[in-house]
Amino acid sequence: MYRFLIDPKLYTEEPTGIPCKVCGAMIYSFIKGSSCGSVCHKCGWKIVTTYIEPIIMDEGPYTLQLDAIPEPTIDNIRVAAKLVNCGYMEAKSRLQKGEISKTGEALEIAEAAQDLKDAGYSFSITPDFPYPY
């Protein structure tokens, strides 16, 4: 699971600079889990809607390119084979040539990049990837 999605327990709130139409007090915008909206703390007026994180909505496509490994170990080959869903011999050959890549939506690429980074692999993502991994 992608670890940089907003924690559902996290509550962020910022003043909007817009006065409440009911009482004139400052309205605050908020995000809490999968909800977002605006609220007036003086009179209780609020409007709420669904908040979907930008990475979930980003359909990309993004391409993750694993750097070539001239002398891959069995573990390197397993990781490459799993990444592109191919057999051992094909993964070894493609890994040596630097031909292991995965194309997909932002969330899918972020999850793969996170796993590769944690395992110490070197890779690149194109176009520029605006999300942490």
Coordinates of N, CA and C in Angstrom, one line a residue:
M1 N 0.8 -1.2 0.0 CA 0.0 0.0 0.0 C 0.9 1.2 0.0
Y2 N 0.5 2.2 -0.8 CA 1.2 3.5 -0.9 C 1.2 4.2 0.5
R3 N 2.3 4.4 1.1 CA 2.4 4.9 2.4 C 2.3 6.5 2.5
F4 N 2.2 7.2 1.5 CA 2.1 8.6 1.6 C 0.7 9.2 1.4
L5 N -0.3 8.3 1.4 CA -1.7 8.9 1.4 C -2.0 9.5 2.7
I6 N -2.8 10.5 2.8 CA -3.1 11.2 4.0 C -3.7 10.2 5.1
D7 N -3.1 10.3 6.3 CA -3.6 9.5 7.4 C -5.0 9.9 7.7
P8 N -6.0 8.9 7.7 CA -7.4 9.2 8.0 C -7.6 10.0 9.3
K9 N -6.7 9.8 10.2 CA -6.8 10.5 11.5 C -6.4 12.0 11.5
L10 N -5.6 12.3 10.4 CA -5.1 13.7 10.3 C -6.2 14.7 9.9
Y11 N -6.1 15.8 10.6 CA -7.1 16.9 10.3 C -6.3 18.1 10.0
T12 N -6.5 18.7 8.8 CA -5.8 19.9 8.5 C -6.9 21.0 8.3
E13 N -6.6 22.2 8.8 CA -7.6 23.3 8.7 C -6.8 24.6 8.5
E14 N -7.3 25.4 7.5 CA -6.7 26.7 7.2 C -7.8 27.8 7.0
P15 N -7.5 29.0 7.5 CA -8.5 30.1 7.2 C -8.6 30.4 5.7
T16 N -9.7 30.7 5.2 CA -9.9 31.0 3.8 C -9.8 32.5 3.5
G17 N -10.1 33.3 4.5 CA -10.1 34.7 4.2 C -11.5 35.2 3.7
I18 N -12.5 34.2 3.7 CA -13.8 34.5 3.2 C -14.7 34.5 4.5
P19 N -15.6 35.6 4.5 CA -16.5 35.6 5.7 C -17.7 34.7 5.5
C20 N -18.2 34.2 6.6 CA -19.4 33.4 6.5 C -20.6 34.2 6.1
K21 N -21.5 33.7 5.2 CA -22.6 34.4 4.7 C -23.7 34.5 5.8
V22 N -23.7 33.6 6.8 CA -24.7 33.6 7.8 C -24.4 34.6 8.9
C23 N -23.1 34.5 9.5 CA -22.8 35.3 10.6 C -21.6 36.3 10.4
G24 N -20.9 36.2 9.3 CA -19.8 37.1 9.0 C -18.4 36.7 9.6
A25 N -18.4 35.6 10.4 CA -17.1 35.1 10.9 C -16.2 34.5 9.8
M26 N -15.0 34.3 10.1 CA -14.1 33.6 9.2 C -14.4 32.2 8.9
I27 N -14.4 31.8 7.6 CA -14.7 30.4 7.2 C -13.3 29.7 7.1
Y28 N -13.2 28.5 7.5 CA -12.0 27.7 7.5 C -12.3 26.5 6.5
S29 N -11.2 26.2 5.7 CA -11.3 25.0 4.9 C -10.6 23.9 5.6
F30 N -11.1 22.6 5.4 CA -10.5 21.5 6.1 C -10.4 20.3 5.2
I31 N -9.5 19.4 5.6 CA -9.4 18.0 5.0 C -9.3 17.1 6.2
K32 N -10.1 16.1 6.2 CA -10.0 15.0 7.2 C -10.3 13.7 6.5
G33 N -9.3 12.9 6.4 CA -9.5 11.6 5.7 C -10.0 11.8 4.3
S34 N -11.1 11.2 4.0 CA -11.7 11.3 2.7 C -12.8 12.4 2.6
S35 N -12.8 13.3 3.5 CA -13.7 14.4 3.5 C -13.0 15.7 3.4
C36 N -13.6 16.7 2.8 CA -13.1 18.1 2.8 C -14.2 19.0 2.7
G37 N -14.0 20.3 3.0 CA -15.0 21.3 3.0 C -14.7 22.5 3.7
S38 N -15.7 23.3 4.0 CA -15.5 24.6 4.7 C -16.4 24.6 5.9
V39 N -16.0 25.3 7.0 CA -16.8 25.4 8.2 C -16.6 26.7 8.9
C40 N -17.7 27.2 9.5 CA -17.7 28.4 10.3 C -17.8 27.9 11.8
H41 N -16.8 28.3 12.6 CA -16.7 27.8 14.0 C -17.7 28.6 14.8
K42 N -18.1 29.8 14.4 CA -19.0 30.6 15.2 C -20.5 30.1 15.1
C43 N -21.0 30.0 13.9 CA -22.4 29.6 13.8 C -22.6 28.1 13.4
G44 N -21.6 27.4 13.0 CA -21.7 26.0 12.7 C -22.0 25.7 11.3
W45 N -22.2 26.7 10.4 CA -22.4 26.5 9.0 C -21.3 25.7 8.4
K46 N -21.6 24.7 7.6 CA -20.5 23.9 6.9 C -21.0 23.4 5.6
I47 N -20.1 23.1 4.8 CA -20.3 22.3 3.5 C -19.2 21.3 3.4
V48 N -19.6 20.1 3.1 CA -18.7 19.0 3.1 C -18.8 18.2 1.8
T49 N -17.7 17.7 1.2 CA -17.7 16.8 0.1 C -16.7 15.8 0.2
T50 N -16.6 14.9 -0.8 CA -15.5 13.9 -0.8 C -14.2 14.4 -1.2
Y51 N -13.1 14.0 -0.6 CA -11.8 14.4 -0.9 C -11.1 13.1 -1.4
I52 N -10.6 13.2 -2.7 CA -9.8 12.1 -3.3 C -8.4 12.6 -3.5
E53 N -7.5 11.9 -3.0 CA -6.1 12.4 -3.1 C -5.7 12.5 -4.6
P54 N -4.9 13.5 -5.0 CA -4.5 13.7 -6.4 C -3.8 12.5 -7.0
I55 N -3.0 11.7 -6.2 CA -2.3 10.6 -6.8 C -3.3 9.5 -7.2
I56 N -4.4 9.4 -6.6 CA -5.5 8.4 -6.9 C -6.1 8.8 -8.2
M57 N -6.3 10.0 -8.4 CA -7.0 10.5 -9.7 C -6.1 10.6 -10.9
D58 N -4.8 10.6 -10.6 CA -3.8 10.8 -11.7 C -3.6 9.5 -12.5
E59 N -4.1 9.5 -13.7 CA -4.1 8.3 -14.6 C -2.8 8.2 -15.4
G60 N -1.9 9.2 -15.2 CA -0.6 9.1 -15.9 C -0.7 9.2 -17.4
P61 N 0.0 8.4 -18.2 CA 0.8 7.3 -17.8 C 2.2 7.7 -17.3
Y62 N 2.8 7.0 -16.4 CA 4.1 7.2 -16.0 C 4.9 5.9 -16.3
T63 N 6.2 6.0 -16.6 CA 7.0 4.8 -16.9 C 8.1 4.8 -15.9
L64 N 8.2 3.6 -15.2 CA 9.3 3.4 -14.2 C 10.3 2.5 -15.0
Q65 N 11.6 3.0 -15.1 CA 12.6 2.3 -15.8 C 13.7 1.8 -14.8
L66 N 13.9 0.5 -14.6 CA 14.9 0.0 -13.7 C 16.2 0.1 -14.4
D67 N 17.3 0.6 -13.7 CA 18.6 0.7 -14.3 C 19.2 -0.7 -14.6
A68 N 20.0 -0.8 -15.6 CA 20.6 -2.1 -16.0 C 21.5 -2.6 -14.8
I69 N 21.5 -3.9 -14.7 CA 22.4 -4.6 -13.7 C 23.2 -5.6 -14.5
P70 N 24.5 -5.4 -14.9 CA 25.2 -6.3 -15.8 C 25.4 -7.7 -15.2
E71 N 25.5 -7.8 -13.9 CA 25.7 -9.1 -13.3 C 24.6 -9.3 -12.2
P72 N 23.3 -9.6 -12.7 CA 22.2 -9.6 -11.7 C 22.3 -10.9 -10.8
T73 N 21.9 -10.7 -9.6 CA 21.8 -11.9 -8.7 C 20.4 -12.5 -8.9
I74 N 20.2 -13.6 -8.2 CA 18.9 -14.3 -8.3 C 17.8 -13.3 -7.8
D75 N 18.1 -12.6 -6.7 CA 17.1 -11.7 -6.1 C 16.8 -10.6 -7.1
N76 N 17.8 -10.0 -7.8 CA 17.6 -9.0 -8.7 C 16.7 -9.5 -9.9
I77 N 16.9 -10.7 -10.3 CA 16.1 -11.3 -11.4 C 14.7 -11.5 -10.9
R78 N 14.5 -12.0 -9.7 CA 13.1 -12.2 -9.2 C 12.3 -10.9 -9.1
V79 N 13.0 -9.8 -8.6 CA 12.4 -8.5 -8.6 C 12.0 -8.0 -10.0
A80 N 12.9 -8.1 -10.9 CA 12.6 -7.7 -12.3 C 11.5 -8.5 -12.9
A81 N 11.5 -9.8 -12.7 CA 10.4 -10.7 -13.2 C 9.1 -10.3 -12.7
K82 N 9.0 -10.1 -11.4 CA 7.8 -9.7 -10.7 C 7.3 -8.3 -11.3
L83 N 8.2 -7.4 -11.5 CA 7.8 -6.1 -11.9 C 7.2 -6.1 -13.3
V84 N 7.7 -6.9 -14.2 CA 7.2 -6.9 -15.6 C 6.4 -8.2 -15.9
N85 N 6.3 -9.0 -14.9 CA 5.5 -10.3 -15.1 C 6.0 -11.1 -16.2
C86 N 7.2 -11.5 -16.1 CA 7.8 -12.4 -17.1 C 8.6 -13.5 -16.5
G87 N 9.2 -14.4 -17.3 CA 9.9 -15.6 -16.7 C 11.4 -15.2 -16.4
Y88 N 12.0 -16.1 -15.7 CA 13.4 -15.9 -15.2 C 14.4 -15.6 -16.3
M89 N 14.4 -16.3 -17.3 CA 15.4 -16.1 -18.4 C 15.2 -14.8 -19.1
E90 N 13.9 -14.5 -19.4 CA 13.6 -13.2 -20.0 C 14.0 -12.0 -19.1
A91 N 13.7 -12.2 -17.8 CA 14.0 -11.1 -16.9 C 15.5 -10.9 -16.8
K92 N 16.2 -11.9 -16.7 CA 17.7 -11.8 -16.6 C 18.2 -11.1 -17.8
S93 N 17.8 -11.5 -19.0 CA 18.3 -10.8 -20.2 C 17.9 -9.4 -20.3
R94 N 16.7 -9.1 -20.0 CA 16.2 -7.7 -20.1 C 16.8 -6.8 -19.0
L95 N 17.1 -7.4 -17.8 CA 17.7 -6.7 -16.7 C 19.2 -6.3 -17.1
Q96 N 19.9 -7.2 -17.7 CA 21.3 -6.9 -18.1 C 21.3 -5.8 -19.2
K97 N 20.3 -5.7 -20.0 CA 20.2 -4.7 -21.1 C 19.6 -3.4 -20.6
G98 N 19.0 -3.4 -19.4 CA 18.3 -2.2 -19.0 C 17.0 -2.0 -19.6
E99 N 16.3 -3.1 -19.9 CA 15.0 -3.1 -20.6 C 13.9 -3.5 -19.7
I100 N 14.0 -3.3 -18.4 CA 12.9 -3.6 -17.5 C 12.2 -2.3 -17.2
S101 N 10.9 -2.2 -17.6 CA 10.2 -1.0 -17.3 C 8.7 -1.3 -17.1
K102 N 8.0 -0.5 -16.4 CA 6.6 -0.7 -16.1 C 5.9 0.7 -16.3
T103 N 4.8 0.6 -17.0 CA 4.0 1.8 -17.3 C 2.7 1.7 -16.6
G104 N 2.2 2.8 -16.0 CA 0.9 2.7 -15.4 C 0.5 4.0 -14.8
E105 N -0.6 3.9 -14.0 CA -1.1 5.1 -13.3 C -0.2 5.5 -12.1
A106 N -0.4 6.7 -11.6 CA 0.5 7.2 -10.6 C 0.6 6.4 -9.4
L107 N -0.6 5.9 -8.9 CA -0.6 5.1 -7.6 C 0.2 3.8 -7.8
E108 N 0.0 3.2 -9.0 CA 0.6 1.9 -9.3 C 2.2 2.1 -9.3
I109 N 2.6 3.1 -10.0 CA 4.0 3.4 -10.2 C 4.6 3.8 -8.8
A110 N 3.9 4.6 -8.0 CA 4.4 5.0 -6.7 C 4.6 3.7 -5.8
E111 N 3.7 2.8 -5.8 CA 3.8 1.6 -5.0 C 5.1 0.8 -5.5
A112 N 5.3 0.6 -6.8 CA 6.4 -0.1 -7.3 C 7.7 0.6 -7.0
A113 N 7.7 1.9 -7.1 CA 8.9 2.7 -6.8 C 9.3 2.6 -5.3
Q114 N 8.3 2.7 -4.5 CA 8.5 2.5 -3.1 C 9.1 1.2 -2.7
D115 N 8.7 0.1 -3.3 CA 9.2 -1.2 -3.0 C 10.7 -1.3 -3.6
L116 N 10.9 -0.7 -4.8 CA 12.3 -0.8 -5.3 C 13.2 0.1 -4.5
K117 N 12.8 1.2 -4.1 CA 13.6 2.1 -3.3 C 14.0 1.5 -2.0
D118 N 13.0 0.9 -1.3 CA 13.2 0.2 0.0 C 14.2 -1.0 -0.2
A119 N 14.2 -1.6 -1.4 CA 15.2 -2.7 -1.7 C 16.5 -2.2 -2.2
G120 N 16.7 -0.9 -2.4 CA 18.0 -0.4 -2.8 C 18.2 -0.4 -4.3
Y121 N 17.2 -0.5 -5.1 CA 17.4 -0.5 -6.6 C 17.4 0.9 -7.1
S122 N 18.1 1.1 -8.2 CA 18.2 2.4 -8.9 C 17.3 2.4 -10.1
F123 N 16.5 3.4 -10.2 CA 15.5 3.5 -11.3 C 15.2 5.0 -11.6
S124 N 14.4 5.2 -12.7 CA 14.0 6.5 -13.0 C 12.5 6.4 -13.4
I125 N 11.8 7.6 -13.2 CA 10.4 7.6 -13.6 C 10.2 8.8 -14.6
T126 N 9.5 8.6 -15.7 CA 9.2 9.6 -16.6 C 7.7 9.6 -17.0
P127 N 7.1 10.7 -17.2 CA 7.7 12.1 -17.1 C 7.9 12.4 -15.6
D128 N 8.3 13.6 -15.3 CA 8.6 13.9 -13.9 C 7.5 13.5 -13.0
F129 N 7.8 12.8 -11.9 CA 6.8 12.2 -11.0 C 6.6 13.2 -9.8
P130 N 5.4 13.8 -9.7 CA 5.2 14.8 -8.6 C 4.9 14.3 -7.2
Y131 N 5.0 13.0 -7.0 CA 4.6 12.4 -5.7 C 5.8 11.8 -5.0
P132 N 5.8 11.8 -3.7 CA 6.9 11.1 -3.0 C 6.8 9.6 -3.1
Y133 N 7.9 8.9 -3.0 CA 7.9 7.5 -3.0 C 9.1 7.0 -2.1

